[in-house]
């Protein structure tokens, strides 16, 4: 993908059955306030990826859920991405792979393989369930006591760039902090 950033969007339910293709082979772009859900690769072991984000991509207040590749250890992002206030959950088999983790600030993920390198994660919540209301039916709204609520960055530039509302149309900032995801 070249030429455009993705802002306030949903990319979901993409399937790749074989070959080397990235459902989201996005390099050097910004994804802001996006839901990336249920994208997958069901092909052979040497087939492509299901949603990896490439060199220099930046995710801000995104939710990355249900990305998986059938035949390998896999994570939806590579080590040269930057993620701020981004939530990773239900990506198979891992949300984050330690030696290939992006640089993350105020992020949340549930499953991890390996150890993250020093300086790769700042103010993050590791191995946490975001407590969606009904993820099985694609309702990714946070339930009561979600660790992602009011846990995002307080950096004024980041908050200002997000706009006044989230994908649900709710105020982006409540109780002086943004949510993760």
PDB file of C-alpha atoms in Angstrom:
ATOM      1  CA  UNK A   1       0.000   0.000   0.000  1.00  0.00           C
ATOM      2  CA  UNK A   2       1.389   3.397  -0.852  1.00  0.00           C
ATOM      3  CA  UNK A   3       0.228   6.984  -0.816  1.00  0.00           C
ATOM      4  CA  UNK A   4      -2.380   6.912   1.959  1.00  0.00           C
ATOM      5  CA  UNK A   5      -2.736   6.469   5.679  1.00  0.00           C
ATOM      6  CA  UNK A   6      -5.712   4.668   7.223  1.00  0.00           C
ATOM      7  CA  UNK A   7      -7.730   6.795   9.647  1.00  0.00           C
ATOM      8  CA  UNK A   8     -10.984   5.789  11.410  1.00  0.00           C
ATOM      9  CA  UNK A   9     -11.430   2.567   9.468  1.00  0.00           C
ATOM     10  CA  UNK A  10     -12.307  -1.096   9.816  1.00  0.00           C
ATOM     11  CA  UNK A  11     -10.418  -3.799   7.900  1.00  0.00           C
ATOM     12  CA  UNK A  12     -11.980  -7.184   8.589  1.00  0.00           C
ATOM     13  CA  UNK A  13     -12.749 -10.701   7.385  1.00  0.00           C
ATOM     14  CA  UNK A  14     -10.042 -11.038   4.736  1.00  0.00           C
ATOM     15  CA  UNK A  15      -8.817 -14.554   3.886  1.00  0.00           C
ATOM     16  CA  UNK A  16      -5.699 -15.576   1.934  1.00  0.00           C
ATOM     17  CA  UNK A  17      -5.461 -19.254   0.993  1.00  0.00           C
ATOM     18  CA  UNK A  18      -1.965 -19.484  -0.560  1.00  0.00           C
ATOM     19  CA  UNK A  19       1.040 -17.569  -1.818  1.00  0.00           C
ATOM     20  CA  UNK A  20       3.087 -14.740  -0.408  1.00  0.00           C
ATOM     21  CA  UNK A  21       0.639 -11.944   0.146  1.00  0.00           C
ATOM     22  CA  UNK A  22       0.088  -9.593   3.014  1.00  0.00           C
ATOM     23  CA  UNK A  23      -3.509  -8.809   3.854  1.00  0.00           C
ATOM     24  CA  UNK A  24      -2.112  -5.584   5.299  1.00  0.00           C
ATOM     25  CA  UNK A  25       1.414  -5.274   3.924  1.00  0.00           C
ATOM     26  CA  UNK A  26       1.540  -1.641   4.940  1.00  0.00           C
ATOM     27  CA  UNK A  27       4.950  -0.022   5.191  1.00  0.00           C
ATOM     28  CA  UNK A  28       5.745   3.495   6.306  1.00  0.00           C
ATOM     29  CA  UNK A  29       2.111   4.450   6.886  1.00  0.00           C
ATOM     30  CA  UNK A  30      -0.003   5.516   9.857  1.00  0.00           C
ATOM     31  CA  UNK A  31      -3.073   3.605  11.011  1.00  0.00           C
ATOM     32  CA  UNK A  32      -5.036   5.715  13.471  1.00  0.00           C
ATOM     33  CA  UNK A  33      -8.211   4.764  15.320  1.00  0.00           C
ATOM     34  CA  UNK A  34      -8.666   1.577  13.257  1.00  0.00           C
ATOM     35  CA  UNK A  35     -10.093  -1.862  13.937  1.00  0.00           C
ATOM     36  CA  UNK A  36      -8.181  -4.673  12.203  1.00  0.00           C
ATOM     37  CA  UNK A  37     -10.195  -7.820  12.861  1.00  0.00           C
ATOM     38  CA  UNK A  38     -10.458 -11.437  11.762  1.00  0.00           C
ATOM     39  CA  UNK A  39      -7.971 -11.434   8.881  1.00  0.00           C
ATOM     40  CA  UNK A  40      -6.232 -14.753   8.248  1.00  0.00           C
ATOM     41  CA  UNK A  41      -4.073 -16.971   6.065  1.00  0.00           C
ATOM     42  CA  UNK A  42      -5.164 -20.585   5.727  1.00  0.00           C
ATOM     43  CA  UNK A  43      -2.528 -21.587   3.155  1.00  0.00           C
ATOM     44  CA  UNK A  44       0.502 -23.861   3.208  1.00  0.00           C
ATOM     45  CA  UNK A  45       3.404 -23.470   5.625  1.00  0.00           C
ATOM     46  CA  UNK A  46       5.394 -21.333   3.209  1.00  0.00           C
ATOM     47  CA  UNK A  47       2.415 -19.178   2.288  1.00  0.00           C
ATOM     48  CA  UNK A  48       2.188 -15.480   3.085  1.00  0.00           C
ATOM     49  CA  UNK A  49       1.127 -13.651   6.169  1.00  0.00           C
ATOM     50  CA  UNK A  50      -2.254 -12.593   7.439  1.00  0.00           C
ATOM     51  CA  UNK A  51      -1.973  -8.956   8.221  1.00  0.00           C
ATOM     52  CA  UNK A  52       1.615  -8.183   9.089  1.00  0.00           C
ATOM     53  CA  UNK A  53       2.422  -4.525   9.252  1.00  0.00           C
ATOM     54  CA  UNK A  54       5.677  -3.714   7.534  1.00  0.00           C
ATOM     55  CA  UNK A  55       8.703  -1.488   7.907  1.00  0.00           C
ATOM     56  CA  UNK A  56       8.044   1.842   9.567  1.00  0.00           C
ATOM     57  CA  UNK A  57       4.271   1.466  10.022  1.00  0.00           C
ATOM     58  CA  UNK A  58       2.769   3.335  12.973  1.00  0.00           C
ATOM     59  CA  UNK A  59      -0.391   2.240  14.795  1.00  0.00           C
ATOM     60  CA  UNK A  60      -2.156   4.757  17.032  1.00  0.00           C
ATOM     61  CA  UNK A  61      -5.210   3.725  19.058  1.00  0.00           C
ATOM     62  CA  UNK A  62      -5.852   0.646  16.955  1.00  0.00           C
ATOM     63  CA  UNK A  63      -7.309  -2.715  17.920  1.00  0.00           C
ATOM     64  CA  UNK A  64      -5.694  -5.724  16.228  1.00  0.00           C
ATOM     65  CA  UNK A  65      -7.738  -8.862  16.865  1.00  0.00           C
ATOM     66  CA  UNK A  66      -8.146 -12.285  15.277  1.00  0.00           C
ATOM     67  CA  UNK A  67      -5.177 -12.204  12.882  1.00  0.00           C
ATOM     68  CA  UNK A  68      -3.723 -15.646  12.361  1.00  0.00           C
ATOM     69  CA  UNK A  69      -1.649 -17.809  10.069  1.00  0.00           C
ATOM     70  CA  UNK A  70      -2.396 -21.501  10.058  1.00  0.00           C
ATOM     71  CA  UNK A  71       1.044 -23.144   9.961  1.00  0.00           C
ATOM     72  CA  UNK A  72       3.582 -21.098  11.909  1.00  0.00           C
ATOM     73  CA  UNK A  73       4.499 -19.005  14.894  1.00  0.00           C
ATOM     74  CA  UNK A  74       3.202 -15.656  13.872  1.00  0.00           C
ATOM     75  CA  UNK A  75       2.571 -12.151  15.129  1.00  0.00           C
ATOM     76  CA  UNK A  76       0.646  -9.427  13.282  1.00  0.00           C
ATOM     77  CA  UNK A  77       3.442  -6.830  13.518  1.00  0.00           C
ATOM     78  CA  UNK A  78       7.174  -6.816  12.880  1.00  0.00           C
ATOM     79  CA  UNK A  79       9.997  -5.245  14.870  1.00  0.00           C
ATOM     80  CA  UNK A  80      10.226  -2.071  12.836  1.00  0.00           C
ATOM     81  CA  UNK A  81       6.757  -0.740  13.641  1.00  0.00           C
ATOM     82  CA  UNK A  82       5.738   1.753  16.301  1.00  0.00           C
ATOM     83  CA  UNK A  83       2.541   1.146  18.270  1.00  0.00           C
ATOM     84  CA  UNK A  84       0.928   3.673  20.629  1.00  0.00           C
ATOM     85  CA  UNK A  85      -2.258   2.941  22.617  1.00  0.00           C
ATOM     86  CA  UNK A  86      -2.771  -0.211  20.538  1.00  0.00           C
ATOM     87  CA  UNK A  87      -4.464  -3.408  21.676  1.00  0.00           C
ATOM     88  CA  UNK A  88      -3.501  -6.886  20.415  1.00  0.00           C
ATOM     89  CA  UNK A  89      -5.775  -9.811  21.278  1.00  0.00           C
ATOM     90  CA  UNK A  90      -6.650 -13.233  19.870  1.00  0.00           C
ATOM     91  CA  UNK A  91      -3.928 -13.198  17.217  1.00  0.00           C
ATOM     92  CA  UNK A  92      -2.602 -16.649  16.632  1.00  0.00           C
ATOM     93  CA  UNK A  93      -0.703 -18.203  17.962  1.00  0.00           C
ATOM     94  CA  UNK A  94       0.800 -15.068  19.556  1.00  0.00           C
ATOM     95  CA  UNK A  95      -0.129 -11.408  19.838  1.00  0.00           C
ATOM     96  CA  UNK A  96       3.531 -10.441  20.270  1.00  0.00           C
ATOM     97  CA  UNK A  97       6.745 -12.372  19.518  1.00  0.00           C
ATOM     98  CA  UNK A  98       9.543 -11.062  21.727  1.00  0.00           C
ATOM     99  CA  UNK A  99      12.420 -10.987  19.260  1.00  0.00           C
ATOM    100  CA  UNK A 100      10.225  -9.378  16.584  1.00  0.00           C
ATOM    101  CA  UNK A 101       8.152  -7.029  18.736  1.00  0.00           C
ATOM    102  CA  UNK A 102       7.522  -3.472  17.604  1.00  0.00           C
ATOM    103  CA  UNK A 103       8.308  -0.460  19.774  1.00  0.00           C
ATOM    104  CA  UNK A 104       5.222  -0.078  21.952  1.00  0.00           C
ATOM    105  CA  UNK A 105       3.923   2.636  24.279  1.00  0.00           C
ATOM    106  CA  UNK A 106       0.740   2.222  26.329  1.00  0.00           C
ATOM    107  CA  UNK A 107      -0.236  -1.001  24.562  1.00  0.00           C
ATOM    108  CA  UNK A 108      -2.004  -4.133  25.775  1.00  0.00           C
ATOM    109  CA  UNK A 109      -1.652  -7.739  24.631  1.00  0.00           C
ATOM    110  CA  UNK A 110      -2.681 -11.159  25.897  1.00  0.00           C
ATOM    111  CA  UNK A 111      -0.265 -13.768  24.456  1.00  0.00           C
ATOM    112  CA  UNK A 112       3.459 -13.526  23.987  1.00  0.00           C
ATOM    113  CA  UNK A 113       6.306 -15.759  22.856  1.00  0.00           C
ATOM    114  CA  UNK A 114       9.821 -15.023  24.068  1.00  0.00           C
ATOM    115  CA  UNK A 115      11.155 -12.032  25.948  1.00  0.00           C
ATOM    116  CA  UNK A 116      10.872  -8.457  24.758  1.00  0.00           C
ATOM    117  CA  UNK A 117      14.138  -6.604  24.239  1.00  0.00           C
ATOM    118  CA  UNK A 118      14.911  -3.780  26.650  1.00  0.00           C
ATOM    119  CA  UNK A 119      13.195  -0.535  25.680  1.00  0.00           C
ATOM    120  CA  UNK A 120      10.637  -2.184  23.393  1.00  0.00           C
ATOM    121  CA  UNK A 121       7.652  -1.683  25.717  1.00  0.00           C
ATOM    122  CA  UNK A 122       6.885   1.416  27.807  1.00  0.00           C
ATOM    123  CA  UNK A 123       3.858   1.610  30.119  1.00  0.00           C
ATOM    124  CA  UNK A 124       2.329  -1.489  28.526  1.00  0.00           C
ATOM    125  CA  UNK A 125       0.048  -4.139  29.968  1.00  0.00           C
ATOM    126  CA  UNK A 126       1.337  -7.600  29.188  1.00  0.00           C
ATOM    127  CA  UNK A 127      -0.718 -10.789  29.243  1.00  0.00           C
ATOM    128  CA  UNK A 128      -4.023  -9.047  29.937  1.00  0.00           C
ATOM    129  CA  UNK A 129      -7.513  -9.875  28.713  1.00  0.00           C
ATOM    130  CA  UNK A 130      -9.150  -6.653  27.436  1.00  0.00           C
ATOM    131  CA  UNK A 131     -12.589  -7.884  28.578  1.00  0.00           C
ATOM    132  CA  UNK A 132     -14.594  -7.166  25.454  1.00  0.00           C
ATOM    133  CA  UNK A 133     -18.365  -7.293  25.852  1.00  0.00           C
ATOM    134  CA  UNK A 134     -18.827  -9.987  23.177  1.00  0.00           C
ATOM    135  CA  UNK A 135     -15.768 -10.625  20.987  1.00  0.00           C
ATOM    136  CA  UNK A 136     -17.301 -13.871  19.671  1.00  0.00           C
ATOM    137  CA  UNK A 137     -19.916 -11.734  17.931  1.00  0.00           C
ATOM    138  CA  UNK A 138     -17.517  -8.942  16.891  1.00  0.00           C
ATOM    139  CA  UNK A 139     -18.530  -6.561  19.678  1.00  0.00           C
ATOM    140  CA  UNK A 140     -15.178  -5.173  20.764  1.00  0.00           C
ATOM    141  CA  UNK A 141     -16.590  -2.612  23.177  1.00  0.00           C
ATOM    142  CA  UNK A 142     -14.882  -2.814  26.557  1.00  0.00           C
ATOM    143  CA  UNK A 143     -16.728  -4.356  29.451  1.00  0.00           C
ATOM    144  CA  UNK A 144     -16.625  -3.356  33.083  1.00  0.00           C
ATOM    145  CA  UNK A 145     -13.127  -3.158  34.543  1.00  0.00           C
ATOM    146  CA  UNK A 146     -11.327  -3.580  31.245  1.00  0.00           C
ATOM    147  CA  UNK A 147      -7.623  -2.887  31.764  1.00  0.00           C
ATOM    148  CA  UNK A 148      -7.686  -0.947  28.460  1.00  0.00           C
ATOM    149  CA  UNK A 149     -10.134   1.698  29.734  1.00  0.00           C
ATOM    150  CA  UNK A 150      -8.527   5.037  30.536  1.00  0.00           C
ATOM    151  CA  UNK A 151      -5.065   3.477  30.215  1.00  0.00           C
ATOM    152  CA  UNK A 152      -3.743   5.152  27.054  1.00  0.00           C
ATOM    153  CA  UNK A 153      -1.066   7.766  26.595  1.00  0.00           C
ATOM    154  CA  UNK A 154      -1.542  11.233  28.017  1.00  0.00           C
ATOM    155  CA  UNK A 155       0.844  12.706  25.419  1.00  0.00           C
ATOM    156  CA  UNK A 156      -0.961  15.817  24.182  1.00  0.00           C
ATOM    157  CA  UNK A 157       0.195  15.454  20.569  1.00  0.00           C
ATOM    158  CA  UNK A 158      -1.031  11.854  20.411  1.00  0.00           C
ATOM    159  CA  UNK A 159      -4.368  12.676  22.025  1.00  0.00           C
ATOM    160  CA  UNK A 160      -4.911  15.716  19.764  1.00  0.00           C
ATOM    161  CA  UNK A 161      -4.225  13.666  16.610  1.00  0.00           C
ATOM    162  CA  UNK A 162      -6.950  11.130  17.438  1.00  0.00           C
ATOM    163  CA  UNK A 163      -9.931  13.391  16.979  1.00  0.00           C
ATOM    164  CA  UNK A 164     -12.814  13.898  19.405  1.00  0.00           C
ATOM    165  CA  UNK A 165     -14.544  10.481  19.036  1.00  0.00           C
ATOM    166  CA  UNK A 166     -13.635   6.811  18.711  1.00  0.00           C
ATOM    167  CA  UNK A 167     -14.989   4.335  16.133  1.00  0.00           C
ATOM    168  CA  UNK A 168     -18.175   3.903  18.183  1.00  0.00           C
ATOM    169  CA  UNK A 169     -18.802   7.647  18.184  1.00  0.00           C
ATOM    170  CA  UNK A 170     -18.050   7.920  21.897  1.00  0.00           C
ATOM    171  CA  UNK A 171     -15.811  10.703  23.251  1.00  0.00           C
ATOM    172  CA  UNK A 172     -12.168   9.726  22.750  1.00  0.00           C
ATOM    173  CA  UNK A 173     -11.031  11.259  26.045  1.00  0.00           C
ATOM    174  CA  UNK A 174     -12.919  10.411  29.195  1.00  0.00           C
ATOM    175  CA  UNK A 175     -11.597  10.871  32.717  1.00  0.00           C
ATOM    176  CA  UNK A 176      -8.526  12.673  31.318  1.00  0.00           C
ATOM    177  CA  UNK A 177      -7.121   9.635  29.441  1.00  0.00           C
ATOM    178  CA  UNK A 178      -7.829   7.812  26.208  1.00  0.00           C
ATOM    179  CA  UNK A 179      -8.560   4.114  26.078  1.00  0.00           C
ATOM    180  CA  UNK A 180      -6.064   1.672  24.617  1.00  0.00           C
ATOM    181  CA  UNK A 181      -7.337   0.456  21.259  1.00  0.00           C
TER     182      UNK A 181
END
